[in-house]
CSV table of C-alpha atoms and ligand atoms in Angstrom, one decimal:
chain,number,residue,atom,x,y,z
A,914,UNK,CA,4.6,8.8,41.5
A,915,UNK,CA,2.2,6.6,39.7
A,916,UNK,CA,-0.7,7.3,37.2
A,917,UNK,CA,-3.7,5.0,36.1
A,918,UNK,CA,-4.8,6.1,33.0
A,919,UNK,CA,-7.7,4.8,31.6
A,920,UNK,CA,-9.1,4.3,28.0
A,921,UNK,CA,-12.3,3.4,28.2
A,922,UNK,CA,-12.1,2.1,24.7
A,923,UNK,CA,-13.1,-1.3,24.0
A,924,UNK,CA,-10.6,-3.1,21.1
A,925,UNK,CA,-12.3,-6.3,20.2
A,926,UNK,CA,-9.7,-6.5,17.3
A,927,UNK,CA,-6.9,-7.1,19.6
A,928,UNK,CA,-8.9,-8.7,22.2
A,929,UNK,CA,-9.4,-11.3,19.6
A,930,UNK,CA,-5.7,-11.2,18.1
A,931,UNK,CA,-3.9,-10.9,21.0
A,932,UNK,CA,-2.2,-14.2,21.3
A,933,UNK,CA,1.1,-16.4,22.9
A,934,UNK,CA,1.7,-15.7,26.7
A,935,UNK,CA,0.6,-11.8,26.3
A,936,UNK,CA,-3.0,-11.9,27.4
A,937,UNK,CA,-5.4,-9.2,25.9
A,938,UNK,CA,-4.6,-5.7,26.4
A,939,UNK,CA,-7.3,-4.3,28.7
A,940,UNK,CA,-7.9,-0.8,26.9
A,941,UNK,CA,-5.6,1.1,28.9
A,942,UNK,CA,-2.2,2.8,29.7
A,943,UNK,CA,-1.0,2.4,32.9
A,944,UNK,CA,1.7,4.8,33.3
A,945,UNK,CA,4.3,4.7,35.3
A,946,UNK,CA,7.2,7.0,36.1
A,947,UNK,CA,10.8,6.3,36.4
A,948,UNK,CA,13.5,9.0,37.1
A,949,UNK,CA,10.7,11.6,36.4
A,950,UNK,CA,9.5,10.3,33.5
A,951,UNK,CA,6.2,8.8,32.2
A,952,UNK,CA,6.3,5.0,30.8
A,953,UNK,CA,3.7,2.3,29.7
A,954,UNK,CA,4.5,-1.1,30.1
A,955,UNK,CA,6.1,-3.2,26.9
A,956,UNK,CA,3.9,-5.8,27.6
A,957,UNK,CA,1.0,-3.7,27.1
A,958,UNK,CA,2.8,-2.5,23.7
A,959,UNK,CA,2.8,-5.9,22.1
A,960,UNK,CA,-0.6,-6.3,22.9
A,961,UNK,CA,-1.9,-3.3,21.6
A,962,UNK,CA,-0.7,-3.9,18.5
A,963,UNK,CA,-1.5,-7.8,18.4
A,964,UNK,CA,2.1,-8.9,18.7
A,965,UNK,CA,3.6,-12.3,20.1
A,966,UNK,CA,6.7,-13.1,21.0
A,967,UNK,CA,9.2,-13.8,17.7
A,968,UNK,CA,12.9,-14.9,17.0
A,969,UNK,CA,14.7,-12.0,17.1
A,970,UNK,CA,18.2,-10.3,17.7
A,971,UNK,CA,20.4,-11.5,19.9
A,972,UNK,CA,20.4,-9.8,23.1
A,973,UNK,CA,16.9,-8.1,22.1
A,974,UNK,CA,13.7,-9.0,23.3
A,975,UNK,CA,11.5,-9.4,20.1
A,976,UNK,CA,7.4,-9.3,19.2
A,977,UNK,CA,5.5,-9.2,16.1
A,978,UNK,CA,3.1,-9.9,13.5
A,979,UNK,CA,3.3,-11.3,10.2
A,980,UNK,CA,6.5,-10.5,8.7
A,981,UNK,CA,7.2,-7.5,10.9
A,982,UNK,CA,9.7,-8.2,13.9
A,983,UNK,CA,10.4,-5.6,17.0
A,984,UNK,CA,13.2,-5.5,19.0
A,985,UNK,CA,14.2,-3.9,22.0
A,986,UNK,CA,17.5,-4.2,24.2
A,987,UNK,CA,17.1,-3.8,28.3
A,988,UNK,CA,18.1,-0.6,29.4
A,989,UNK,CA,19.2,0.5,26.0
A,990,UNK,CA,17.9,3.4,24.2
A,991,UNK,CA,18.2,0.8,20.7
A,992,UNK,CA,14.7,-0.6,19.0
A,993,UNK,CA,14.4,-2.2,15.9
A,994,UNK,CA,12.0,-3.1,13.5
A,995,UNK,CA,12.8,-5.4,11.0
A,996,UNK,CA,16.4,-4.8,11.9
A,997,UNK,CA,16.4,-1.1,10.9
A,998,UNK,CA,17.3,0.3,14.4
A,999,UNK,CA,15.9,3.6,16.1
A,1000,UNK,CA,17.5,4.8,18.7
A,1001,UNK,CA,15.2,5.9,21.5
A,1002,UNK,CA,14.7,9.3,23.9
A,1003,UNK,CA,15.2,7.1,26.9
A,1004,UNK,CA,16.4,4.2,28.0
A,1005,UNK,CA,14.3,0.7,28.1
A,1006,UNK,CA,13.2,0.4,31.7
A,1007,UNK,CA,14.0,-3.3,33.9
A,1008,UNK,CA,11.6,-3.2,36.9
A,1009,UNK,CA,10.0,-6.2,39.0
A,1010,UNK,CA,10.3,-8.6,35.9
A,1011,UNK,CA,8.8,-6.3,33.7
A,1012,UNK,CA,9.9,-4.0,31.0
A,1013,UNK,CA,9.1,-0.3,30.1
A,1014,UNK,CA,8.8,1.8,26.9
A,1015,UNK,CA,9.2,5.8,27.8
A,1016,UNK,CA,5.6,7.3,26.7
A,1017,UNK,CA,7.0,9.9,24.6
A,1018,UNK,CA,9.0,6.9,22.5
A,1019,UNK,CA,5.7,4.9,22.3
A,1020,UNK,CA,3.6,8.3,21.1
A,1021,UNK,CA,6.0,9.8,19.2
A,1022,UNK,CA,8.4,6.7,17.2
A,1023,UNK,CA,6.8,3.3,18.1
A,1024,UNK,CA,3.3,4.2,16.9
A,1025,UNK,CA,3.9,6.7,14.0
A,1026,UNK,CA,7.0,4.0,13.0
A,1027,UNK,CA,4.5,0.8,13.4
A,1028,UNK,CA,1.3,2.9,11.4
A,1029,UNK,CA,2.5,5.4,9.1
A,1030,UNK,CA,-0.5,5.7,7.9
A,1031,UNK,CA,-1.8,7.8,10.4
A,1032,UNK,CA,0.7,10.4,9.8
A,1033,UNK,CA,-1.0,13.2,8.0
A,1034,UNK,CA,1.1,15.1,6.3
A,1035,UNK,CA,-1.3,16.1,3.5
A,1036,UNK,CA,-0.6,16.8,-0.2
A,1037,UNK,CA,3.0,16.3,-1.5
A,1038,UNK,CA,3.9,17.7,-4.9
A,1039,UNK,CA,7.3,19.3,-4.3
A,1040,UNK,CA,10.4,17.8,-2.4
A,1041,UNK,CA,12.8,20.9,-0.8
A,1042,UNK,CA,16.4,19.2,-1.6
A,1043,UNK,CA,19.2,20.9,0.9
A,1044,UNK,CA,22.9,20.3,0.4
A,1045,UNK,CA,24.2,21.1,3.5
A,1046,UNK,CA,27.2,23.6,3.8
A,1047,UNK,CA,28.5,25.5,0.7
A,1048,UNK,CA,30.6,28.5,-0.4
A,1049,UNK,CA,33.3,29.1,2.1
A,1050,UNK,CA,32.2,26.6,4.6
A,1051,UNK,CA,33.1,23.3,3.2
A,1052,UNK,CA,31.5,21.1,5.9
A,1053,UNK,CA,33.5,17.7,6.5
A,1054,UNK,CA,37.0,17.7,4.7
A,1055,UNK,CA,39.3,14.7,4.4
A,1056,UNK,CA,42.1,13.2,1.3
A,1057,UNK,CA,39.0,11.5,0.4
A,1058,UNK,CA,36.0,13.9,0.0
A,1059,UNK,CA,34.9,16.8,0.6
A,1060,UNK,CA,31.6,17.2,2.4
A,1061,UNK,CA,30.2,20.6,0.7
A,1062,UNK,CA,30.8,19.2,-2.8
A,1063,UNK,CA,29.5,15.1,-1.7
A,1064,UNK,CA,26.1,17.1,-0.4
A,1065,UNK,CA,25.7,18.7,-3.8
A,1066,UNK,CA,26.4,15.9,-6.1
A,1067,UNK,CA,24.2,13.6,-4.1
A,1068,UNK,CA,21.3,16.6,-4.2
A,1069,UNK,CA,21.7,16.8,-7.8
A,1070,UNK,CA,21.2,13.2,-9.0
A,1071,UNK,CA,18.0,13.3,-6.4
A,1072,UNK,CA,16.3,15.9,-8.0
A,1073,UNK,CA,16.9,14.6,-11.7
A,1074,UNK,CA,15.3,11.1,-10.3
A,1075,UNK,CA,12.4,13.3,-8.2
A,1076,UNK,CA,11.8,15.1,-11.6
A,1077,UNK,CA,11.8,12.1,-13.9
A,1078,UNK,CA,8.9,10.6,-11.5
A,1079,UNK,CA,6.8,14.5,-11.7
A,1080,UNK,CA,8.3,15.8,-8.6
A,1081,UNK,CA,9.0,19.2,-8.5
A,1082,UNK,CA,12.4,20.2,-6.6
A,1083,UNK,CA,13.1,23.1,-5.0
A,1084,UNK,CA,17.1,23.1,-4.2
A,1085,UNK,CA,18.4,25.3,-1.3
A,1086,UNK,CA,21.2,25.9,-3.1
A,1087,UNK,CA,22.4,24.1,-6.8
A,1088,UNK,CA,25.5,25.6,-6.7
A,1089,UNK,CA,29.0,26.0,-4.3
A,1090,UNK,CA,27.7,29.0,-2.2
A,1091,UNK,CA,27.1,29.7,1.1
A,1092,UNK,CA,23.3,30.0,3.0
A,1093,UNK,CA,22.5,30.3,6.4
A,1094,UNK,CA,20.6,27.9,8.3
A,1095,UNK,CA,18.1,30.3,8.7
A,1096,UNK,CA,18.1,30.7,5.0
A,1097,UNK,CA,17.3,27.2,4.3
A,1098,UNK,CA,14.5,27.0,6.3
A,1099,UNK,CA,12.8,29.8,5.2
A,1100,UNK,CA,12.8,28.4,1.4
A,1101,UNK,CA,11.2,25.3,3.2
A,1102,UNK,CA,8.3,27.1,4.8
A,1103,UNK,CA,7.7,29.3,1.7
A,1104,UNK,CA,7.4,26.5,-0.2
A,1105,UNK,CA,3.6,24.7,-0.5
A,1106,UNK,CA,2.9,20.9,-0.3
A,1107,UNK,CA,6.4,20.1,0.3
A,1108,UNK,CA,8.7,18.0,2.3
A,1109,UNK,CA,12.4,18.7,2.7
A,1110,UNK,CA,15.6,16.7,2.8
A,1111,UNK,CA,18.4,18.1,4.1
A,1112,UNK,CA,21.9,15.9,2.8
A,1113,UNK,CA,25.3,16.0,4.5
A,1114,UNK,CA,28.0,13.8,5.0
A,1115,UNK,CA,29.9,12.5,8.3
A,1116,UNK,CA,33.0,13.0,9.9
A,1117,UNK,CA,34.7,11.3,12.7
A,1118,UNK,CA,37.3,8.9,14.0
A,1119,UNK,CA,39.0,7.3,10.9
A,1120,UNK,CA,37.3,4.0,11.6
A,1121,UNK,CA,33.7,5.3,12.2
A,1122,UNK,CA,31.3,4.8,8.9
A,1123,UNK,CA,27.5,4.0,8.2
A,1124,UNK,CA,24.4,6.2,7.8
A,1125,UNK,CA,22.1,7.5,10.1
A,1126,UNK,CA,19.2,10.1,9.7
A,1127,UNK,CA,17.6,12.6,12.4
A,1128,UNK,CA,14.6,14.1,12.9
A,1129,UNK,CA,13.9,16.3,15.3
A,1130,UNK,CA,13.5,15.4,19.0
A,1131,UNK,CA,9.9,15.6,20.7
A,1132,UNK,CA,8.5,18.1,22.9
A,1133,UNK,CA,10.0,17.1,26.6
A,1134,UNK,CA,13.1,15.2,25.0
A,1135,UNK,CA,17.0,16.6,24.8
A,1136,UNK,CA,19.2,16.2,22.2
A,1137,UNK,CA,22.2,14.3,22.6
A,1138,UNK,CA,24.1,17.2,20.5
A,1139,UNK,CA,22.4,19.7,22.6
A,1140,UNK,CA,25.1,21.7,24.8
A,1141,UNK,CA,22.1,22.6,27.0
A,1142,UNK,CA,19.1,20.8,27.9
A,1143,UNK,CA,17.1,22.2,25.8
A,1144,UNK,CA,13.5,20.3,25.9
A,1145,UNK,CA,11.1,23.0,24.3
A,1146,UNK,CA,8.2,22.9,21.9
A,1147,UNK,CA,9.6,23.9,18.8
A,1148,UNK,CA,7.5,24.4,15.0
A,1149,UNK,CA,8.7,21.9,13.6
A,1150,UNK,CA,7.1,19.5,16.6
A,1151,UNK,CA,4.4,19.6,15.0
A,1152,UNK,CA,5.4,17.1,12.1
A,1153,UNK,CA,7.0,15.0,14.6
A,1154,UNK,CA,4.7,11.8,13.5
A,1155,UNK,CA,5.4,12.6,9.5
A,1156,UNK,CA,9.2,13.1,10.3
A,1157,UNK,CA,9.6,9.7,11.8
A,1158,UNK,CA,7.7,8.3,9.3
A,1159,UNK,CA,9.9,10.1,6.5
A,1160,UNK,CA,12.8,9.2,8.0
A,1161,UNK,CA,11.7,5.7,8.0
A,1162,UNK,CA,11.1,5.4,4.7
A,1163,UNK,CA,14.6,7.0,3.4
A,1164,UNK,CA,16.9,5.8,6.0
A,1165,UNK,CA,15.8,2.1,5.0
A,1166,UNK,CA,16.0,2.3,1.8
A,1167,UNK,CA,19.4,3.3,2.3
A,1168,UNK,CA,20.3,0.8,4.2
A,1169,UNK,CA,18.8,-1.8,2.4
A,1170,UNK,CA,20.4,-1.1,-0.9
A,1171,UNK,CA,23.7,0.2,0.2
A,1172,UNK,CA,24.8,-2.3,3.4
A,1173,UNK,CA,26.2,0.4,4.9
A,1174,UNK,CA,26.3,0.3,8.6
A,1175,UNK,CA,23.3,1.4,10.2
A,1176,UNK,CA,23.9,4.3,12.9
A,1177,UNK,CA,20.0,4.6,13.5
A,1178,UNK,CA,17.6,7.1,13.4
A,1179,UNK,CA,18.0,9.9,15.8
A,1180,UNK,CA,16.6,12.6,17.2
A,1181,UNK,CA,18.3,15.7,17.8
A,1182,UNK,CA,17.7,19.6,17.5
A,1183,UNK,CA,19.2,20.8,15.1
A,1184,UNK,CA,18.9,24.5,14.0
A,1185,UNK,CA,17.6,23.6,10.6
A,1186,UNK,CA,15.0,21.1,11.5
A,1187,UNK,CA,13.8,23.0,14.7
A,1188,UNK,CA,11.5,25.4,13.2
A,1189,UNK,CA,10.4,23.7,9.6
A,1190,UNK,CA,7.1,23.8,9.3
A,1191,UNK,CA,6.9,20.8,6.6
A,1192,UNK,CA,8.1,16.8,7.1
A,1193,UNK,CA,11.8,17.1,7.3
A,1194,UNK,CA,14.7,14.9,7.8
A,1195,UNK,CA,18.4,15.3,8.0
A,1196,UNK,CA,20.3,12.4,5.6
A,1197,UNK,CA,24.0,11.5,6.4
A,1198,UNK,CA,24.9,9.4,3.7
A,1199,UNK,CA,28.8,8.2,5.3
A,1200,UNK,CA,31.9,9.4,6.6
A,1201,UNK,CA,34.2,11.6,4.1
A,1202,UNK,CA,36.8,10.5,6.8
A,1203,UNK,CA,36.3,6.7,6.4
A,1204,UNK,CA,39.0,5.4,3.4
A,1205,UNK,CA,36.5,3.3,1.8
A,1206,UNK,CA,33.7,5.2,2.7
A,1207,UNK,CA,35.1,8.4,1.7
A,1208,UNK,CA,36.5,7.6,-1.5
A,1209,UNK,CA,32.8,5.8,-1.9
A,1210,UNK,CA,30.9,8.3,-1.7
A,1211,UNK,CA,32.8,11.0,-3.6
A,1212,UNK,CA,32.1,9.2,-6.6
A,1213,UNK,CA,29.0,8.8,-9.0
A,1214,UNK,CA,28.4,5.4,-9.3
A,1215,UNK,CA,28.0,5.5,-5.2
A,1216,UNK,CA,26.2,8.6,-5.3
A,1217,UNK,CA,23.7,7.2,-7.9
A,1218,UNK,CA,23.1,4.2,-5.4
A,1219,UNK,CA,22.4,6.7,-2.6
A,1220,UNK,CA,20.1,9.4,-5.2
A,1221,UNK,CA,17.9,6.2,-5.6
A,1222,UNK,CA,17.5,5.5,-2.2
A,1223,UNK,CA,16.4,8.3,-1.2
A,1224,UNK,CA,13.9,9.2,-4.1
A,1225,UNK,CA,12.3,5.3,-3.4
A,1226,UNK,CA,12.3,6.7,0.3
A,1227,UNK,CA,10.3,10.0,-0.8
A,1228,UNK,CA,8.4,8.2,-3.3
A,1229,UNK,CA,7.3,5.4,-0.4
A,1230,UNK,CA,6.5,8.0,2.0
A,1231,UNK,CA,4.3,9.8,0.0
A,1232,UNK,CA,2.5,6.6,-1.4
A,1233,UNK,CA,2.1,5.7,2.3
A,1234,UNK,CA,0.4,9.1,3.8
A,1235,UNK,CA,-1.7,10.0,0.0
A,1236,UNK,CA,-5.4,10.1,0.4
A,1237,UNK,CA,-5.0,11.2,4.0
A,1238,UNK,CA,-6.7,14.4,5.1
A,1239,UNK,CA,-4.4,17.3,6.0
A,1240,UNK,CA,-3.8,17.1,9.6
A,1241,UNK,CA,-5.8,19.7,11.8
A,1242,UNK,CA,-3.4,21.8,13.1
A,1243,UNK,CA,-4.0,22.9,16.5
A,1244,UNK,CA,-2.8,26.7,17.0
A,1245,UNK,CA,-2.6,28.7,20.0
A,1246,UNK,CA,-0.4,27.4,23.1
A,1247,UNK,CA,2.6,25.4,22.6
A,1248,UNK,CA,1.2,22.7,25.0
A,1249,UNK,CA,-1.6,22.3,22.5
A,1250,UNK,CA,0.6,22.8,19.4
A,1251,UNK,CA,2.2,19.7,19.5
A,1252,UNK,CA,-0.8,17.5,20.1
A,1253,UNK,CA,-0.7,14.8,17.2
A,1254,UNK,CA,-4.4,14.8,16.1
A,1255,UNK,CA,-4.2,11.1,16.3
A,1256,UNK,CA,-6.9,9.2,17.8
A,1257,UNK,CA,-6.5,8.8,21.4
A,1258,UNK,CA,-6.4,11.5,24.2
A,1259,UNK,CA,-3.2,13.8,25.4
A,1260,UNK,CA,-1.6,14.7,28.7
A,1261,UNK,CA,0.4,16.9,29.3
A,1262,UNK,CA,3.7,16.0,31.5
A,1263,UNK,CA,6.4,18.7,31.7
A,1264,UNK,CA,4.4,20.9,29.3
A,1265,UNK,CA,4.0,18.1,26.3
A,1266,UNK,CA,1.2,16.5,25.2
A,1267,UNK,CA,1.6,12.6,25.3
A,1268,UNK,CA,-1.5,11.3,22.9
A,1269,UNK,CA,-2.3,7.2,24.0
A,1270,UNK,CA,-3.0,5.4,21.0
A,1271,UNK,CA,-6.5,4.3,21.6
A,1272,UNK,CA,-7.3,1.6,18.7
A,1273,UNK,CA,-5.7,0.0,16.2
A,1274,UNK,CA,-6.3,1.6,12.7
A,1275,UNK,CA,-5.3,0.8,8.8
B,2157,ZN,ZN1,27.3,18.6,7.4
């Protein structure tokens, strides 16, 4: 089944900027739809945004602008910009010479990943710092760390670098004891004009390391860590553009500074980001199974590395989305509920609203 949208939207900017073999972009999406769900052509992607073909990574097929680079890999769920990779809800699509971009990835991690700007996530004043596990459940445990005790260190050093810059921190917990999920979002949603960071650390196979960070997935996506297919609107859908945008700005800076193997940003549903009502991540700063990354990051010098990072990641965002208006917040049904009030127009497919960019903006 195939579906002509239409914008009729003239964008002289890009009509002008749109240069290389990519001809203008005609001020529409055309949709079309592969194994039951909705794409937009990359093509029309790069022109959108003014993009021309670049040098990029191998294997990838790359556009940009400027200094910024995008890459995407056929039939792989992997995009980069600027080599900090994303991993997307579905796969890149290969059809009669032509590539496609799933329309939830391009409405809810391309655009809000490409201008963070638009992400509204009002006034920040207090950062909700969560050290994941605690008390009798220790989390990861190897000879090397121990994951309950990593998350609090780590947490710690953040909120003494939040505070020095005039921060306030709420902590879910500043000590070794144990607090439900449930409990951890509830401080979050209590708590005014905040974000919230949750920090844990990995375990795996002895030779798996790196960092990734997760937001939670879209309306209409799964998990990957989902035993069901779960695909429901959930509160915390309704930050979806301010948690990529979050998670951008931390998981870079991480990544950047520290080297470390970069695992991605991903989405997933887990129970404490599902039903946050404020910009929220989940930050897994390395393996406690890994030998050299365990033994890293149980100690201070590493974990001050890491506490940087992610304060320059909070301190980033925030700079980024400042003098924007609180979002309008649609209430009501969940269809409408997780309509990004971006500029543009929705459709609904499976019960969630896809918003089309429409125009290029700061
Ligand atoms: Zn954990």
């Amino acid at each position: 089944m195939r579906h002509l949208l239409s914008l009729f939207f003239l964008c002289l900017g890009l009509l002008l900027s749109a240069a290389g073999p990519v001809t203008a972009w005609e001020g529409k999406w055309q949709v079309s739809s592969f194994h039951g769900v909705d794409y937009v052509r990359l093509n029309d992607v790069w022109k959108f945004y003014g993009f021309s073909p670049k040098q990029g990574r191998p294997g990838c097929v790359s556009f940009g602008a400027g200094n910024r680079v995008v890459s995407i890999r056929p039939s792989k769920q992997d995009f980069y910009v600027n080599n900090f990779r994303y991993i997307l809800s579905y796969p890149v699509v290969q059809s009669g010479g032509l590539l496609y971009i799933s329309s939830i990835d391009m409405s809810k991690l391309v655009d809000p990943v490409l201008r963070p700007r638009l992400s509204q996530s009002g006034r920040i004043t207090t950062v909700v710092l969560d050290p994941g596990h605690g008390g009798h459940d220790a989390g990861a445990v190897s000879p090397y760390a121990r994951e309950k005790d990593c998350n609090l260190a780590l947490a710690l050093k953040v909120r003494e670098k939040l505070n020095k810059l005039g921060f306030k921190v709420v902590m879910t917990r500043d000590r070794d004891f144990f607090l439900t999920l449930g409990d951890r979002v509830a401080i979050a949603n209590r708590t005014p004009e905040s974000l919230f960071v949750s920090i844990h650390h990995n375990s795996g196979r002895s030779a798996a390391s790196g960092i990734e960070t997760f937001t939670l997935a879209p309306h209409g996506t799964t998990s990957p860590f989902a035993r069901t297919r779960r695909t429901e609107d959930l509160a915390g859908n309704n930050q979806d553009s301010e948690n990529i945008a979050l998670a951008t700005a931390v998981h870079s800076a991480a990544i950047k500074k520290t080297k470390a193997i970069d695992r991605g940003i991903q989405r997933a549903r887990f129970s404490v980001l599902c039903t946050i009502k404020r910009p929220a991540i989940l930050f897994e700063g390395g393996f406690v199974t890994h030998p050299q990354e365990g033994s890293k990051i149980s100690s201070s010098a590493y974990q001050d590395i890491l506490a940087q990072c992610i304060c320059d990641g909070i301190v980033r965002y925030t700079s980024i989305t400042r003098n924007h208006p609180a979002p309008i917040r649609h209430s009501g049904s969940s269809s409408t509920r997780a309509g990004t009030p971006r500029p543009g127009f929705g459709r609904s497919s499976d019960g969630a609203i896809i918003t089309y960019p429409s125009r290029s903006a700061p």
